Amino acid sequence: MTQPQTQATHETTSYIKGDLVLFRDVERFWLGLPGHTFVGRVVRSWTNVHSGKLLYDLVELSGNRARAGIDPDYMRPLPAADAMHDIDTAPLSEQDTGAMTPAAVAWLRQHLGQDSSALPARR
């Protein structure tokens, strides 16, 4: 009896200069080496003249290191909504700022122009 074969479908994502992405150094990953996954910013895109494949050049944010010719199959977008989720869902009705993440507290301090860690009193 033959097993049915399935193919993984992959949605193609296009990136533009300035996009933040998570990318994986596939060789380091398959070799089991540490440091294979990074956050980067897209610097440019270009087409490989031999393969016709669209590739990207990135700057690795943790060390400002240039990474050239990144295959988009090994990149994933880092949506702003995910990065801002903790601020968007901060429990503003709580008097205890410990219930909020540091990012939410920092945003509230900046937004409200306060230097203290206490939230404004309810009226």
mmCIF file of C-alpha atoms in Angstrom:
data_model
loop_
_atom_site.group_PDB
_atom_site.id
_atom_site.type_symbol
_atom_site.label_atom_id
_atom_site.label_comp_id
_atom_site.label_asym_id
_atom_site.label_seq_id
_atom_site.Cartn_x
_atom_site.Cartn_y
_atom_site.Cartn_z
ATOM 1 C CA MET A 1 0.000 0.000 0.000
ATOM 2 C CA THR A 2 1.348 3.386 -0.957
ATOM 3 C CA GLN A 3 1.252 6.237 1.516
ATOM 4 C CA PRO A 4 -0.257 9.448 0.150
ATOM 5 C CA GLN A 5 2.378 12.126 -0.170
ATOM 6 C CA THR A 6 1.717 15.594 1.085
ATOM 7 C CA GLN A 7 3.522 18.727 0.163
ATOM 8 C CA ALA A 8 3.981 21.574 2.559
ATOM 9 C CA THR A 9 2.479 24.751 1.229
ATOM 10 C CA HIS A 10 4.427 27.909 1.883
ATOM 11 C CA GLU A 11 2.960 31.340 1.643
ATOM 12 C CA THR A 12 5.313 33.754 -0.080
ATOM 13 C CA THR A 13 5.957 36.889 1.932
ATOM 14 C CA SER A 14 7.554 39.973 0.455
ATOM 15 C CA TYR A 15 9.666 42.210 2.629
ATOM 16 C CA ILE A 16 10.584 45.862 2.203
ATOM 17 C CA LYS A 17 13.513 47.887 3.467
ATOM 18 C CA GLY A 18 13.174 48.431 7.223
ATOM 19 C CA ASP A 19 11.019 45.363 7.956
ATOM 20 C CA LEU A 20 11.964 43.456 11.097
ATOM 21 C CA VAL A 21 12.274 39.716 10.597
ATOM 22 C CA LEU A 22 13.275 36.592 12.434
ATOM 23 C CA PHE A 23 15.689 34.540 10.366
ATOM 24 C CA ARG A 24 17.458 31.256 10.754
ATOM 25 C CA ASP A 25 20.932 30.345 9.565
ATOM 26 C CA VAL A 26 19.835 26.986 8.180
ATOM 27 C CA GLU A 27 23.317 25.454 8.063
ATOM 28 C CA ARG A 28 23.955 26.245 11.742
ATOM 29 C CA PHE A 29 20.480 24.949 12.583
ATOM 30 C CA TRP A 30 20.893 21.581 10.825
ATOM 31 C CA LEU A 31 24.386 21.140 12.258
ATOM 32 C CA GLY A 32 22.985 21.688 15.765
ATOM 33 C CA LEU A 33 25.170 24.696 16.366
ATOM 34 C CA PRO A 34 24.102 27.477 18.747
ATOM 35 C CA GLY A 35 23.260 30.976 17.585
ATOM 36 C CA HIS A 36 21.275 29.945 14.522
ATOM 37 C CA THR A 37 18.263 32.257 14.906
ATOM 38 C CA PHE A 38 18.446 36.056 14.786
ATOM 39 C CA VAL A 39 16.351 39.196 14.589
ATOM 40 C CA GLY A 40 17.254 41.358 11.632
ATOM 41 C CA ARG A 41 16.222 44.434 9.677
ATOM 42 C CA VAL A 42 15.823 44.210 5.898
ATOM 43 C CA VAL A 43 18.353 46.402 4.103
ATOM 44 C CA ARG A 44 17.628 45.464 0.494
ATOM 45 C CA SER A 45 16.305 42.772 -1.801
ATOM 46 C CA TRP A 46 17.868 41.466 -4.979
ATOM 47 C CA THR A 47 17.485 38.664 -7.483
ATOM 48 C CA ASN A 48 20.178 36.012 -7.815
ATOM 49 C CA VAL A 49 21.202 36.007 -11.492
ATOM 50 C CA HIS A 50 21.895 32.257 -11.494
ATOM 51 C CA SER A 51 18.797 30.936 -9.736
ATOM 52 C CA GLY A 52 16.360 33.792 -10.330
ATOM 53 C CA LYS A 53 15.448 33.626 -6.630
ATOM 54 C CA LEU A 54 14.688 36.794 -4.670
ATOM 55 C CA LEU A 55 17.120 37.150 -1.751
ATOM 56 C CA TYR A 56 17.516 39.677 1.031
ATOM 57 C CA ASP A 57 20.365 41.451 2.778
ATOM 58 C CA LEU A 58 19.793 42.014 6.488
ATOM 59 C CA VAL A 59 21.463 43.662 9.437
ATOM 60 C CA GLU A 60 21.483 41.447 12.500
ATOM 61 C CA LEU A 61 20.173 43.712 15.257
ATOM 62 C CA SER A 62 21.986 42.144 18.210
ATOM 63 C CA GLY A 63 25.433 42.942 16.828
ATOM 64 C CA ASN A 64 24.825 45.230 13.838
ATOM 65 C CA ARG A 65 26.323 42.504 11.631
ATOM 66 C CA ALA A 66 25.542 42.438 7.889
ATOM 67 C CA ARG A 67 24.026 39.200 6.566
ATOM 68 C CA ALA A 68 23.838 38.908 2.766
ATOM 69 C CA GLY A 69 21.829 36.647 0.485
ATOM 70 C CA ILE A 70 19.238 35.458 2.978
ATOM 71 C CA ASP A 71 16.663 33.091 1.504
ATOM 72 C CA PRO A 72 13.138 34.292 2.420
ATOM 73 C CA ASP A 73 12.131 30.661 3.081
ATOM 74 C CA TYR A 74 14.133 31.044 6.304
ATOM 75 C CA MET A 75 12.692 34.409 7.323
ATOM 76 C CA ARG A 76 9.488 35.254 9.161
ATOM 77 C CA PRO A 77 7.961 38.700 9.676
ATOM 78 C CA LEU A 78 7.892 40.172 13.170
ATOM 79 C CA PRO A 79 4.528 41.968 13.201
ATOM 80 C CA ALA A 80 4.161 45.173 15.177
ATOM 81 C CA ALA A 81 0.957 43.816 16.731
ATOM 82 C CA ASP A 82 2.939 41.033 18.412
ATOM 83 C CA ALA A 83 5.593 43.425 19.701
ATOM 84 C CA MET A 84 2.960 45.789 21.100
ATOM 85 C CA HIS A 85 0.576 43.154 22.513
ATOM 86 C CA ASP A 86 1.726 43.645 26.120
ATOM 87 C CA ILE A 87 1.049 47.379 25.936
ATOM 88 C CA ASP A 88 -2.295 46.917 24.179
ATOM 89 C CA THR A 89 -3.480 44.438 26.803
ATOM 90 C CA ALA A 90 -1.980 46.069 29.909
ATOM 91 C CA PRO A 91 -4.343 45.839 32.922
ATOM 92 C CA LEU A 92 -4.865 49.588 33.285
ATOM 93 C CA SER A 93 -7.432 49.143 36.024
ATOM 94 C CA GLU A 94 -4.784 47.627 38.312
ATOM 95 C CA GLN A 95 -3.170 49.901 40.882
ATOM 96 C CA ASP A 96 -0.248 47.465 41.071
ATOM 97 C CA THR A 97 2.119 48.194 38.183
ATOM 98 C CA GLY A 98 3.792 44.855 38.890
ATOM 99 C CA ALA A 99 0.891 43.276 37.020
ATOM 100 C CA MET A 100 2.103 45.011 33.838
ATOM 101 C CA THR A 101 5.142 44.215 31.777
ATOM 102 C CA PRO A 102 8.044 46.691 31.813
ATOM 103 C CA ALA A 103 7.211 47.772 28.239
ATOM 104 C CA ALA A 104 3.646 48.686 29.207
ATOM 105 C CA VAL A 105 4.852 50.629 32.246
ATOM 106 C CA ALA A 106 7.453 52.484 30.168
ATOM 107 C CA TRP A 107 4.848 53.410 27.556
ATOM 108 C CA LEU A 108 2.440 54.642 30.223
ATOM 109 C CA ARG A 109 5.146 56.734 31.883
ATOM 110 C CA GLN A 110 6.056 58.334 28.580
ATOM 111 C CA HIS A 111 2.445 58.808 27.530
ATOM 112 C CA LEU A 112 1.341 60.258 30.851
ATOM 113 C CA GLY A 113 4.552 62.244 31.403
ATOM 114 C CA GLN A 114 5.143 60.724 34.815
ATOM 115 C CA ASP A 115 8.397 59.701 36.429
ATOM 116 C CA SER A 116 6.914 57.608 39.229
ATOM 117 C CA SER A 117 5.974 53.951 38.935
ATOM 118 C CA ALA A 118 2.463 54.578 40.316
ATOM 119 C CA LEU A 119 -0.517 54.893 38.039
ATOM 120 C CA PRO A 120 -2.700 57.974 38.334
ATOM 121 C CA ALA A 121 -5.363 57.735 41.026
ATOM 122 C CA ARG A 122 -8.925 56.999 39.943
ATOM 123 C CA ARG A 123 -11.431 59.791 40.251
#
